[in-house]
PDB file of C-alpha atoms and ligand atoms in Angstrom:
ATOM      1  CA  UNK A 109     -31.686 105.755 168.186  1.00 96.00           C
ATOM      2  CA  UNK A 110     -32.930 108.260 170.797  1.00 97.00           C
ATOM      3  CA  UNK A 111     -36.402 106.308 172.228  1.00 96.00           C
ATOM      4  CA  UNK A 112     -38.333 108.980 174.559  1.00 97.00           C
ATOM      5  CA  UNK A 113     -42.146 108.389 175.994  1.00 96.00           C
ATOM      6  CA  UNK A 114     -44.354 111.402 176.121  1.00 97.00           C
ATOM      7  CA  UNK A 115     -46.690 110.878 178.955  1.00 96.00           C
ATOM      8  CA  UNK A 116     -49.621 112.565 180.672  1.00 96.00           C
ATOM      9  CA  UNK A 117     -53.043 112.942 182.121  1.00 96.00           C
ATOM     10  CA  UNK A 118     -55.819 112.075 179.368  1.00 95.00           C
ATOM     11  CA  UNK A 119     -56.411 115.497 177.436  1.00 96.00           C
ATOM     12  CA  UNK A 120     -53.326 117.548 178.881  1.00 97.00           C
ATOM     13  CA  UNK A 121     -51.940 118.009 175.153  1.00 98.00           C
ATOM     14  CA  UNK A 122     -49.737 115.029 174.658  1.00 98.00           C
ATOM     15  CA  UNK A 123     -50.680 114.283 171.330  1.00 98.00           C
ATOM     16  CA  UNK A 124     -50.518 117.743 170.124  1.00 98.00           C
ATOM     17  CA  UNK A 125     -47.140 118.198 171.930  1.00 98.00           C
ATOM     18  CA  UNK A 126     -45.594 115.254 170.765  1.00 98.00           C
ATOM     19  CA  UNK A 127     -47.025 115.866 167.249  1.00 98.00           C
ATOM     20  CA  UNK A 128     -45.537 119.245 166.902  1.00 98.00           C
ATOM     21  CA  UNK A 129     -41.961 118.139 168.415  1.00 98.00           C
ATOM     22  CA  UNK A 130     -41.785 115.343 165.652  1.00 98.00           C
ATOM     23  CA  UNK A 131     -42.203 117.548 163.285  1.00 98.00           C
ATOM     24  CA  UNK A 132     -40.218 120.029 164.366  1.00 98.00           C
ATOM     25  CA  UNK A 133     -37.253 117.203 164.782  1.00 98.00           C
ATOM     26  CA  UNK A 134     -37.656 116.123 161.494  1.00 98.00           C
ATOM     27  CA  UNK A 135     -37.391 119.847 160.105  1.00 98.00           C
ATOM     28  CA  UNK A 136     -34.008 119.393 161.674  1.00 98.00           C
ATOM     29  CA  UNK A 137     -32.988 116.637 159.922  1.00 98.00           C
ATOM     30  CA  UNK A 138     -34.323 113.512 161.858  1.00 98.00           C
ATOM     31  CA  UNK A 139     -36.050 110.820 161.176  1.00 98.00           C
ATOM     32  CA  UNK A 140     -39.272 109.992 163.386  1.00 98.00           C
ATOM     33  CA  UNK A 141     -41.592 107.756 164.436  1.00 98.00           C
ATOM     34  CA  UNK A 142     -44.170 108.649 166.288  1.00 98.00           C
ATOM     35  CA  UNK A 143     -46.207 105.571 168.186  1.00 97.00           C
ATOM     36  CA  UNK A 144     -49.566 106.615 169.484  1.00 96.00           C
ATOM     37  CA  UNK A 145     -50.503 104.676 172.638  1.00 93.00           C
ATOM     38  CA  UNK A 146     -53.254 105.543 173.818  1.00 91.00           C
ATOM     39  CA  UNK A 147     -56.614 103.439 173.354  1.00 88.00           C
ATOM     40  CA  UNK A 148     -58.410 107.064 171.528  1.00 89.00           C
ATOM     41  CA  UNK A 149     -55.710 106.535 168.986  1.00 91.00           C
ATOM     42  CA  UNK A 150     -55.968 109.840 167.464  1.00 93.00           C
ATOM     43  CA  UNK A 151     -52.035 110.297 168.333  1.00 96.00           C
ATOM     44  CA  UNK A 152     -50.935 111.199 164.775  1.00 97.00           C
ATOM     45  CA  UNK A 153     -53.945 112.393 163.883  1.00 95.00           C
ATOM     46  CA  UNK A 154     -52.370 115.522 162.490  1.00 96.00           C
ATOM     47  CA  UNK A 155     -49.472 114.372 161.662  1.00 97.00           C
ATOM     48  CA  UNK A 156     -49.833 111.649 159.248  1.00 97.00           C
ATOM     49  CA  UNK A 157     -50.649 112.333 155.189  1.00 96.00           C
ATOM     50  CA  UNK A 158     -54.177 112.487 154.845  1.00 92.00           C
ATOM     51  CA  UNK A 159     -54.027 109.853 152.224  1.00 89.00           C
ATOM     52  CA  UNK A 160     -53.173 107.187 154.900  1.00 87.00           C
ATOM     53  CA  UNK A 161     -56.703 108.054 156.927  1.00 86.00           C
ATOM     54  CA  UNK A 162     -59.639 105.540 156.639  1.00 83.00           C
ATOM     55  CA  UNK A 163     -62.433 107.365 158.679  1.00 81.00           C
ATOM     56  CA  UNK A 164     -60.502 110.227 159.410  1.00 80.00           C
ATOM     57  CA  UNK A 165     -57.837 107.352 161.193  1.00 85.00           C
ATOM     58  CA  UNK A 166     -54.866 105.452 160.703  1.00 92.00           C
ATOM     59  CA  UNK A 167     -55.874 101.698 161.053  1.00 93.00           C
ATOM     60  CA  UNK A 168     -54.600 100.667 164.472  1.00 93.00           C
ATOM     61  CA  UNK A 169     -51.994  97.633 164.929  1.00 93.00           C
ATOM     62  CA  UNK A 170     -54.670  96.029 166.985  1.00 91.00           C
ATOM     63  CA  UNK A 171     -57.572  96.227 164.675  1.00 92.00           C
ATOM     64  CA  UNK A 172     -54.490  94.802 161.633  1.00 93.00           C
ATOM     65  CA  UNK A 173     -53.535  92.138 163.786  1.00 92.00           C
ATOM     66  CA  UNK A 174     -57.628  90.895 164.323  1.00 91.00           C
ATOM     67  CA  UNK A 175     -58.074  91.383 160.581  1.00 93.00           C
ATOM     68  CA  UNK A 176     -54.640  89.883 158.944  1.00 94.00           C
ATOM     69  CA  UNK A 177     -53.279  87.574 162.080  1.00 90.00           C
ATOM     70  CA  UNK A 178     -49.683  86.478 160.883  1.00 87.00           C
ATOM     71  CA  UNK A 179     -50.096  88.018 157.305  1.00 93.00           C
ATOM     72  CA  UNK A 180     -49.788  91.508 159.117  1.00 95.00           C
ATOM     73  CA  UNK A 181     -46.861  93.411 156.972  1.00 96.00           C
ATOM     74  CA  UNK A 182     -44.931  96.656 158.249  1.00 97.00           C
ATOM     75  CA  UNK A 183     -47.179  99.089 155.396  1.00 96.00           C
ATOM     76  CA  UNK A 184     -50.614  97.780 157.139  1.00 95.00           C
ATOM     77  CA  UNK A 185     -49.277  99.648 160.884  1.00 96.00           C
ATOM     78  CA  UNK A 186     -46.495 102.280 159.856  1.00 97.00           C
ATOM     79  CA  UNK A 187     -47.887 105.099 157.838  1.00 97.00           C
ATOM     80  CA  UNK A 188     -46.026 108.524 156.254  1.00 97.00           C
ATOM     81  CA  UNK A 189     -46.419 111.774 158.476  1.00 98.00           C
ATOM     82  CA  UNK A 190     -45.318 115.217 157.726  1.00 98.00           C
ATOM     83  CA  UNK A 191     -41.968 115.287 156.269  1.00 98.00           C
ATOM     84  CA  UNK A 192     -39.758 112.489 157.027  1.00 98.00           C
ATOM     85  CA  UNK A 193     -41.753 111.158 159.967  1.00 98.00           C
ATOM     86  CA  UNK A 194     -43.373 107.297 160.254  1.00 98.00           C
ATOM     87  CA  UNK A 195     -46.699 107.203 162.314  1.00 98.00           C
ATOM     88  CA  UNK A 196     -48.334 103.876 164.259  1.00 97.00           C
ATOM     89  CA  UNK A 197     -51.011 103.785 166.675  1.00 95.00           C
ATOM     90  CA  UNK A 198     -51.436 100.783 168.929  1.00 93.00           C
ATOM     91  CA  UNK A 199     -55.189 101.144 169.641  1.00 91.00           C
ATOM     92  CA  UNK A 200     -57.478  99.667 172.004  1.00 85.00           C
ATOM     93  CA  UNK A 201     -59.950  97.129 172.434  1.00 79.00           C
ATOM     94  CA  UNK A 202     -63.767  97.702 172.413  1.00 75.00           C
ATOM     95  CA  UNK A 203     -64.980  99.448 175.324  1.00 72.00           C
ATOM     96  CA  UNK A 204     -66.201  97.656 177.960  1.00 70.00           C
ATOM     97  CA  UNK A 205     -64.251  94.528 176.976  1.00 73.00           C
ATOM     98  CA  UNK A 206     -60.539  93.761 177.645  1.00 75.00           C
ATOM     99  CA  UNK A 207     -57.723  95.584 179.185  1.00 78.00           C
ATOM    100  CA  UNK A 208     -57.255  98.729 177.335  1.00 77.00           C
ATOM    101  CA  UNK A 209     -52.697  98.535 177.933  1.00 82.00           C
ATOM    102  CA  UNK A 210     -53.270  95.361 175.969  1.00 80.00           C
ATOM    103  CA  UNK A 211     -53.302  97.603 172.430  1.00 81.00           C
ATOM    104  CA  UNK A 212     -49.666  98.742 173.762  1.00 87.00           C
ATOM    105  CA  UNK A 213     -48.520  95.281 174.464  1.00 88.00           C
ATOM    106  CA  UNK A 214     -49.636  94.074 171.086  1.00 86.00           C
ATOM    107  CA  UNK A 215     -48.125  97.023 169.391  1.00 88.00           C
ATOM    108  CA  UNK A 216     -44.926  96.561 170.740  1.00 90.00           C
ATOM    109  CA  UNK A 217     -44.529  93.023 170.482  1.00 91.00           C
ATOM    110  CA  UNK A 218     -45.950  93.270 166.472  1.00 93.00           C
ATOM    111  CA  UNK A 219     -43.569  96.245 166.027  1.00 94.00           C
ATOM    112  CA  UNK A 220     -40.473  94.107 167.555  1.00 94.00           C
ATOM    113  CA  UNK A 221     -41.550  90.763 165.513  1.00 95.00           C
ATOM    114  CA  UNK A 222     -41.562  92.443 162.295  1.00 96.00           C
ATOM    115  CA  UNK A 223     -38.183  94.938 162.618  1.00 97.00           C
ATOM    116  CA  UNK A 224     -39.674  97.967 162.145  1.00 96.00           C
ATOM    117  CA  UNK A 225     -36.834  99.498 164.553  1.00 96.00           C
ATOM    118  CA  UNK A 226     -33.990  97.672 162.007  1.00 97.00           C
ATOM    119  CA  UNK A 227     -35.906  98.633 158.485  1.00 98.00           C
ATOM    120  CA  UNK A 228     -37.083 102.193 159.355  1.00 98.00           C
ATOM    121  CA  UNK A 229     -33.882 102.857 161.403  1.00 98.00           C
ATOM    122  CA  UNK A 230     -35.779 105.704 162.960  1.00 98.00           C
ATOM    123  CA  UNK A 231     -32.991 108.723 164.891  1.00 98.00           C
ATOM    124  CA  UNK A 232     -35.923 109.474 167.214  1.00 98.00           C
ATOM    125  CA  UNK A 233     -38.521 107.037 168.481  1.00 98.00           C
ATOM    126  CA  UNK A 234     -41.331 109.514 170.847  1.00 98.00           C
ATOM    127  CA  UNK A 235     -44.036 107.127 172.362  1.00 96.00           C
ATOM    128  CA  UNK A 236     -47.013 109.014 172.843  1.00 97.00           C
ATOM    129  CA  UNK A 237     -48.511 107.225 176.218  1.00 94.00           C
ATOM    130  CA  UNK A 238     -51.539 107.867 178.287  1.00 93.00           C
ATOM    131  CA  UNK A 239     -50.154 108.449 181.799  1.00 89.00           C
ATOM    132  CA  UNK A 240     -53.488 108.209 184.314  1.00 87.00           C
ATOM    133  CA  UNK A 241     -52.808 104.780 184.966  1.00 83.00           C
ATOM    134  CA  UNK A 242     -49.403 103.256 184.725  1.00 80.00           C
ATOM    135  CA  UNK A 243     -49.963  99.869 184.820  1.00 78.00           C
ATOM    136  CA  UNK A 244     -50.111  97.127 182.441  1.00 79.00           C
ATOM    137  CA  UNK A 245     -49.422  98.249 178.720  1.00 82.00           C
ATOM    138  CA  UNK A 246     -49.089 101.760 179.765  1.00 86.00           C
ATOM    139  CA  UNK A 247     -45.964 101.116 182.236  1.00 86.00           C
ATOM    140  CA  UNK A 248     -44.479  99.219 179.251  1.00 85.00           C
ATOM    141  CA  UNK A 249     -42.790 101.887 177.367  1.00 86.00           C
ATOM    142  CA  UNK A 250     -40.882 102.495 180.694  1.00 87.00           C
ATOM    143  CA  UNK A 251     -40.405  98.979 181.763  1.00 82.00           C
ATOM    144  CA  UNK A 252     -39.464  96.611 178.671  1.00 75.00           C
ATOM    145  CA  UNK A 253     -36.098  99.144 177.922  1.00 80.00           C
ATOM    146  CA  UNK A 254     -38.273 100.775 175.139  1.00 89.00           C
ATOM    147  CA  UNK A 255     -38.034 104.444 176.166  1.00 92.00           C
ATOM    148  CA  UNK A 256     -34.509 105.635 177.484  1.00 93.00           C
ATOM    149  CA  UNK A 257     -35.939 109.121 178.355  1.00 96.00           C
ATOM    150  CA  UNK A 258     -39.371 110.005 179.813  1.00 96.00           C
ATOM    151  CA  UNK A 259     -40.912 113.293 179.740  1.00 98.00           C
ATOM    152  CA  UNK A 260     -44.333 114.319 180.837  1.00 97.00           C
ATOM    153  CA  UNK A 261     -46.681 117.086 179.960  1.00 98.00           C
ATOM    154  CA  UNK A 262     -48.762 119.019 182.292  1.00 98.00           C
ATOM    155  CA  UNK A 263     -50.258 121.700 183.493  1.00 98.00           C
ATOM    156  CA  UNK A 264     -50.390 123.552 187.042  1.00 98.00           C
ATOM    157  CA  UNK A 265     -53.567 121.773 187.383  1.00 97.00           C
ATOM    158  CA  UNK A 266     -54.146 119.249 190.408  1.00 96.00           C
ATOM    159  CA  UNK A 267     -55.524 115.955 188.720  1.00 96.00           C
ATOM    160  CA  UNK A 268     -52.256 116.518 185.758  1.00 97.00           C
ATOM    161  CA  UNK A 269     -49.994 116.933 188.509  1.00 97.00           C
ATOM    162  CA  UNK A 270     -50.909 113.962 190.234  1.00 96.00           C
ATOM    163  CA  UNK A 271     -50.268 111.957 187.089  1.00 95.00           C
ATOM    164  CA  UNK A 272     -47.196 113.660 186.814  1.00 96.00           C
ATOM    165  CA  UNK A 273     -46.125 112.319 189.910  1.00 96.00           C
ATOM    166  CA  UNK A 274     -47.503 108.950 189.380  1.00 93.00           C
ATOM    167  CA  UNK A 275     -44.770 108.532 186.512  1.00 93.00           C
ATOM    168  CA  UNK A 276     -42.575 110.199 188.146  1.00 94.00           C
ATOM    169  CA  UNK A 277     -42.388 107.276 191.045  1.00 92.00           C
ATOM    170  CA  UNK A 278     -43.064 104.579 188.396  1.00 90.00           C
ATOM    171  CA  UNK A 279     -39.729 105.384 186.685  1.00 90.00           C
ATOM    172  CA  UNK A 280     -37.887 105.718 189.396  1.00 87.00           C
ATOM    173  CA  UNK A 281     -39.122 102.420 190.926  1.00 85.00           C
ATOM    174  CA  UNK A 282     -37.836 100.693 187.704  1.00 78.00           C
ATOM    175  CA  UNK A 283     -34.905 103.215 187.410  1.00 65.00           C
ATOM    176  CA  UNK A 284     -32.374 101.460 189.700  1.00 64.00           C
ATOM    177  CA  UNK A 285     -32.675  98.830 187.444  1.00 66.00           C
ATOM    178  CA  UNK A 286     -31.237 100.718 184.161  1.00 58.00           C
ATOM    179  CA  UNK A 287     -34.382 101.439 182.632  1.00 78.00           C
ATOM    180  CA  UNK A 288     -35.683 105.186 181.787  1.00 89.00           C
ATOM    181  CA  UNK A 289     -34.747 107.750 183.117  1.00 92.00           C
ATOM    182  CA  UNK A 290     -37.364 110.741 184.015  1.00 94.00           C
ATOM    183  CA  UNK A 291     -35.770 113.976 182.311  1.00 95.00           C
ATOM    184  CA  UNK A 292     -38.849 116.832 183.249  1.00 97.00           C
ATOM    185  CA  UNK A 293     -41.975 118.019 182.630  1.00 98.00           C
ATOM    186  CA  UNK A 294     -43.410 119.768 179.846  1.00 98.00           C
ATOM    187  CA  UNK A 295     -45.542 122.837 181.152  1.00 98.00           C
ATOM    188  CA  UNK A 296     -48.429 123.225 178.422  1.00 98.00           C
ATOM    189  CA  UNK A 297     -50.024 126.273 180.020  1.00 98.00           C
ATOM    190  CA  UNK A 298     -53.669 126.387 180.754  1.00 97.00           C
ATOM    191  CA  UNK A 299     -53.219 129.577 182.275  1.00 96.00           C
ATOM    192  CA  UNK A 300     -54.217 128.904 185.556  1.00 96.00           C
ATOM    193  CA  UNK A 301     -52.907 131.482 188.027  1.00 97.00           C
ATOM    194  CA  UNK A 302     -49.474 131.111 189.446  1.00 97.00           C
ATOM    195  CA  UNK A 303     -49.325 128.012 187.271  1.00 98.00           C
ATOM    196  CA  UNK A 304     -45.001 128.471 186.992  1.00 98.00           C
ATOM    197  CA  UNK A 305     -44.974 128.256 189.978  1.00 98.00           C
ATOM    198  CA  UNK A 306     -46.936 125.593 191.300  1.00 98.00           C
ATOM    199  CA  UNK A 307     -45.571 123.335 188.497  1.00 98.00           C
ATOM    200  CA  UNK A 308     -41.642 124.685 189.611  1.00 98.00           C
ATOM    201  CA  UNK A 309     -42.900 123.557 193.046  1.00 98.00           C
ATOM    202  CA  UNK A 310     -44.211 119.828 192.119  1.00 98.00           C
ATOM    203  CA  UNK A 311     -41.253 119.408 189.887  1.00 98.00           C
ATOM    204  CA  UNK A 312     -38.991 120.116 192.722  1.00 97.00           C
ATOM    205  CA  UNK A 313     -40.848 117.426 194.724  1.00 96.00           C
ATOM    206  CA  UNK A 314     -40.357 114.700 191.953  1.00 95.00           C
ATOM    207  CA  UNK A 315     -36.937 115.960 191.628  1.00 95.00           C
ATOM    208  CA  UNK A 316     -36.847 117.222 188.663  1.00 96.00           C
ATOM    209  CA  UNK A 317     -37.398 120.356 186.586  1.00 97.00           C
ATOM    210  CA  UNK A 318     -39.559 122.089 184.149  1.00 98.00           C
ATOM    211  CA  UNK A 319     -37.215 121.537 180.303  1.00 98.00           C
ATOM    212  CA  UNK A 320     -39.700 123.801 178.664  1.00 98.00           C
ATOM    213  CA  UNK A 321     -42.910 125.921 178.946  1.00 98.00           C
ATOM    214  CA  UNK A 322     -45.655 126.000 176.664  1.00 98.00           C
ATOM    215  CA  UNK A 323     -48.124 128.915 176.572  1.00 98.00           C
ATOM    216  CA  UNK A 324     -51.821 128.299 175.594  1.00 98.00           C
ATOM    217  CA  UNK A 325     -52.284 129.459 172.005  1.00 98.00           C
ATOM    218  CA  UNK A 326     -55.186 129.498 169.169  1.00 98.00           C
ATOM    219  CA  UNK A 327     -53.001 128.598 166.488  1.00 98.00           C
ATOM    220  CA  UNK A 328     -53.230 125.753 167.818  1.00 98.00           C
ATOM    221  CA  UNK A 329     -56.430 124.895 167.170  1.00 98.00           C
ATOM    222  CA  UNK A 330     -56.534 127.119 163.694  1.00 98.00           C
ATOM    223  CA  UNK A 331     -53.395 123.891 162.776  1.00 98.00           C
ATOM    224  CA  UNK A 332     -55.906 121.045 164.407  1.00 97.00           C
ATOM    225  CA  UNK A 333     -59.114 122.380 161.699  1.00 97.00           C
ATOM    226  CA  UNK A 334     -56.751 121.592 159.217  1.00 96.00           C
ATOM    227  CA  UNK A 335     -55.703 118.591 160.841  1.00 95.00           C
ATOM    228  CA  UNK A 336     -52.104 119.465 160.876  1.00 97.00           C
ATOM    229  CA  UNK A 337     -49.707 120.189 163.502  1.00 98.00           C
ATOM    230  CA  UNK A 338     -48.632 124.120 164.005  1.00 98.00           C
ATOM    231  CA  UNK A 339     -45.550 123.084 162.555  1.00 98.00           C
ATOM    232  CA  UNK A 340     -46.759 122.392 159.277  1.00 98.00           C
ATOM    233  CA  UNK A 341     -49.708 124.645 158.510  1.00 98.00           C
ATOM    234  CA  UNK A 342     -48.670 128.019 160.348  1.00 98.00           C
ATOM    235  CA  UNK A 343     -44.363 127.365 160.222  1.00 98.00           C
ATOM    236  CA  UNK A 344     -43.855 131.274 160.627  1.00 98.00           C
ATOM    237  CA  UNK A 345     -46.485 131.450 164.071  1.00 98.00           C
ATOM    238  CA  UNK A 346     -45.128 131.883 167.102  1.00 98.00           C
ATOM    239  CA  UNK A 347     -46.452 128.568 168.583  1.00 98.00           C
ATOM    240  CA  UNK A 348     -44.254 126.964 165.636  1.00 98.00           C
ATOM    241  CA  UNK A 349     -40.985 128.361 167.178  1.00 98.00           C
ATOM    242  CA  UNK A 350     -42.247 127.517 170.647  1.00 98.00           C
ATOM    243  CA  UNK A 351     -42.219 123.856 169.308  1.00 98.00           C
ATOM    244  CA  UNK A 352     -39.151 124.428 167.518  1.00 98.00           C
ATOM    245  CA  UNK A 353     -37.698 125.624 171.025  1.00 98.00           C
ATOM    246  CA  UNK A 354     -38.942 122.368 172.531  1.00 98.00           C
ATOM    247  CA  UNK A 355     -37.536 120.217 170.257  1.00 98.00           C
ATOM    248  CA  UNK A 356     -34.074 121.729 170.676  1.00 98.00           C
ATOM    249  CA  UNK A 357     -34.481 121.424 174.841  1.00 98.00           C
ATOM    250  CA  UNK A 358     -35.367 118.316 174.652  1.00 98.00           C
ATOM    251  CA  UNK A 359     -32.940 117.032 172.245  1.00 98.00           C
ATOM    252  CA  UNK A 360     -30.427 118.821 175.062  1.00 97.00           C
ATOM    253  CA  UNK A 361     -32.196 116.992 177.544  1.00 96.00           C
ATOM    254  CA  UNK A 362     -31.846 113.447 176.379  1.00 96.00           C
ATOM    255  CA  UNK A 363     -27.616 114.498 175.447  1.00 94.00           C
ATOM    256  CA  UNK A 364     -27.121 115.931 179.062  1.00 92.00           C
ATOM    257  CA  UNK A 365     -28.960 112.596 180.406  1.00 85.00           C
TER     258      UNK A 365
HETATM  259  P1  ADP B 621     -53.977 114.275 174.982  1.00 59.20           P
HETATM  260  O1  ADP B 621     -53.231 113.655 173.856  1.00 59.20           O
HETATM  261  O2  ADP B 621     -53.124 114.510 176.183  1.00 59.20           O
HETATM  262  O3  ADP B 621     -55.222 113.521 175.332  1.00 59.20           O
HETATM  263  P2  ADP B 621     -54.473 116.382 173.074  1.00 59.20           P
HETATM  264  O4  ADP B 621     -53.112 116.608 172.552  1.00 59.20           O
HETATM  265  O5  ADP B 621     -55.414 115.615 172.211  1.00 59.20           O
HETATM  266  O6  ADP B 621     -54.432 115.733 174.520  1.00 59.20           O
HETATM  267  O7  ADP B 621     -55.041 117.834 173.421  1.00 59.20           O
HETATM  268  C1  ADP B 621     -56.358 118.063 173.836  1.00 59.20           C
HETATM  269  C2  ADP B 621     -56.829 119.391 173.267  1.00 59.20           C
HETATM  270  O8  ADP B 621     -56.084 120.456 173.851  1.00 59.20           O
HETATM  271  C3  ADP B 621     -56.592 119.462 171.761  1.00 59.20           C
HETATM  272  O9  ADP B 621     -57.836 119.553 171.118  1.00 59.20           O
HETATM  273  C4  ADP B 621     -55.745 120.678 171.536  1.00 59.20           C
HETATM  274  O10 ADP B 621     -56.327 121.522 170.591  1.00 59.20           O
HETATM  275  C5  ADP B 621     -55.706 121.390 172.869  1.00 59.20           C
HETATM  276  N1  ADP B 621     -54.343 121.893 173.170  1.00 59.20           N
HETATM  277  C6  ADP B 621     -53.259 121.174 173.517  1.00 59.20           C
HETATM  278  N2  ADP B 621     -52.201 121.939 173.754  1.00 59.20           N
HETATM  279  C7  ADP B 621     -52.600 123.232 173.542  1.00 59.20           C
HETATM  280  C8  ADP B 621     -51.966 124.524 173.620  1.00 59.20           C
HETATM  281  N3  ADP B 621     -50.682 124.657 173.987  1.00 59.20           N
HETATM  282  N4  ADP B 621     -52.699 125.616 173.314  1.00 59.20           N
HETATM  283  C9  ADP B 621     -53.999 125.480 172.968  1.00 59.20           C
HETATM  284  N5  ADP B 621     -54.656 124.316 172.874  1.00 59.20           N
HETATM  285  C10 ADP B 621     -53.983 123.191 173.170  1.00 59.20           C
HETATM  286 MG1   MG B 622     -53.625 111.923 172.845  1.00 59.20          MG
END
């Protein structure tokens, strides 16, 4: 099972990202689950059958676990995505009130408890993680041996980068102990000038390197208004085989780690 945490500044395009590369993984053959966590919970969003939305949303494992305590079952969290992937948010609590990496915690421990690892038997596990603070819940996916890989998305911009780098030295201050291990950033282009090269140059000061380049591109959103991934509603776009392209680098990335 290859576990990998997608992380990044709030609104950089992890969702999206991550929701396109499990699809395109499981066009090649894998199977995928996808766990959203991030309090917004709108991870799979476009990736999961529309079927399994109440309110336009999965239900999250927080809000099961408050409504069906111990009765909780594996179908009330893990819901069918786009061809053979599995989707789960964590959630959050109510604004205002509680620690918002508590969701994560929850999630994890629920997802452990009841062997969804063991009766999904998942090839790919991506963890889709808010990245702006990494403490609590949100360092968890790097901490408890959960992820094995770590990538982040970003852009050339200052306040992503800065995230960036903020994972960057929280896996490598748990790295020595044979946790993750940080394999590169995702550049998802917002077209800011000299933006290669400002993102070459940060990822050269974390030590790493870019595994693949995004550009900015409407069919994005034209995929999002139909609440699908790119993968799925435009296969033949461009965008599509820039996913497909990511999925292959960083299915390299994890075999050359
Ligand atoms: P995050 O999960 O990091 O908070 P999202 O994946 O929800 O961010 O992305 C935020 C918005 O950015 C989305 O509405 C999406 O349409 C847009 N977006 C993300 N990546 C791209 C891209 N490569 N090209 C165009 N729009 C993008
Ligand atoms: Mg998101």
């Amino acid at each position: 099972m290859i576990k990998i945490a997608v992380y990044g500044k709030g609104g950089i395009g992890k969702s999206t990202t991550t929701s396109n590369l499990s699809a395109a993984l499981s066009d090649l053959g894998l199977k995928v689950m996808q766990v959203g966590c991030d309090p917004k919970a709108d991870s799979t969003k476009n990736l999961v059958r529309k079927e399994a939305l109440v309110n336009g949303k999965i239900p999250t494992v927080l809000d099961q676990i408050k409504q069906k305590g111990k009765n909780l079952t594996l179908e009330d969290i893990v819901f069918p995505g786009y061809g053979n992937t599995l989707c789960v948010e964590a959630g959050g609590p109510t604004p205002g009130i509680g620690c918002a990496g508590r969701g994560i915690i929850a999630a994890f421990e629920e997802l452990e408890r009841l062997k969804a690892y063991e009766t999904y038997e998942p090839d790919v596990v991506l963890y889709d993680v808010l990245g702006d603070v990494v403490c609590g819940g949100f360092a968890m996916p790097i901490r408890g041996g959960y992820a094995d890989h770590v990538f982040v998305v970003t852009s050339g911009e200052m306040m992503s980068l800065y995230a960036a780098n903020n994972i960057a030295s929280a896996v490598r201050g748990f790295g020595n102990r044979g946790y993750a291990k940080f394999n590169g950033l995702i550049l998802n282009s917002r077209n800011i000038e000299n933006e290669r090269n400002i993102v070459e140059q940060a990822a050269q000061e974390m030590e790493s390197h870019i595994v693949k380049i995004l550009p900015r591109s409407g069919e994005v959103q034209t995929a999002e208004d139909e609440r699908k991934t790119v993968i799925e509603a435009l296969p033949e776009s461009d965008m599509a085989k820039e996913y497909r392209d990511l999925a292959k680098k960083v299915l390299e990335a994890v075999k050359a780690a």
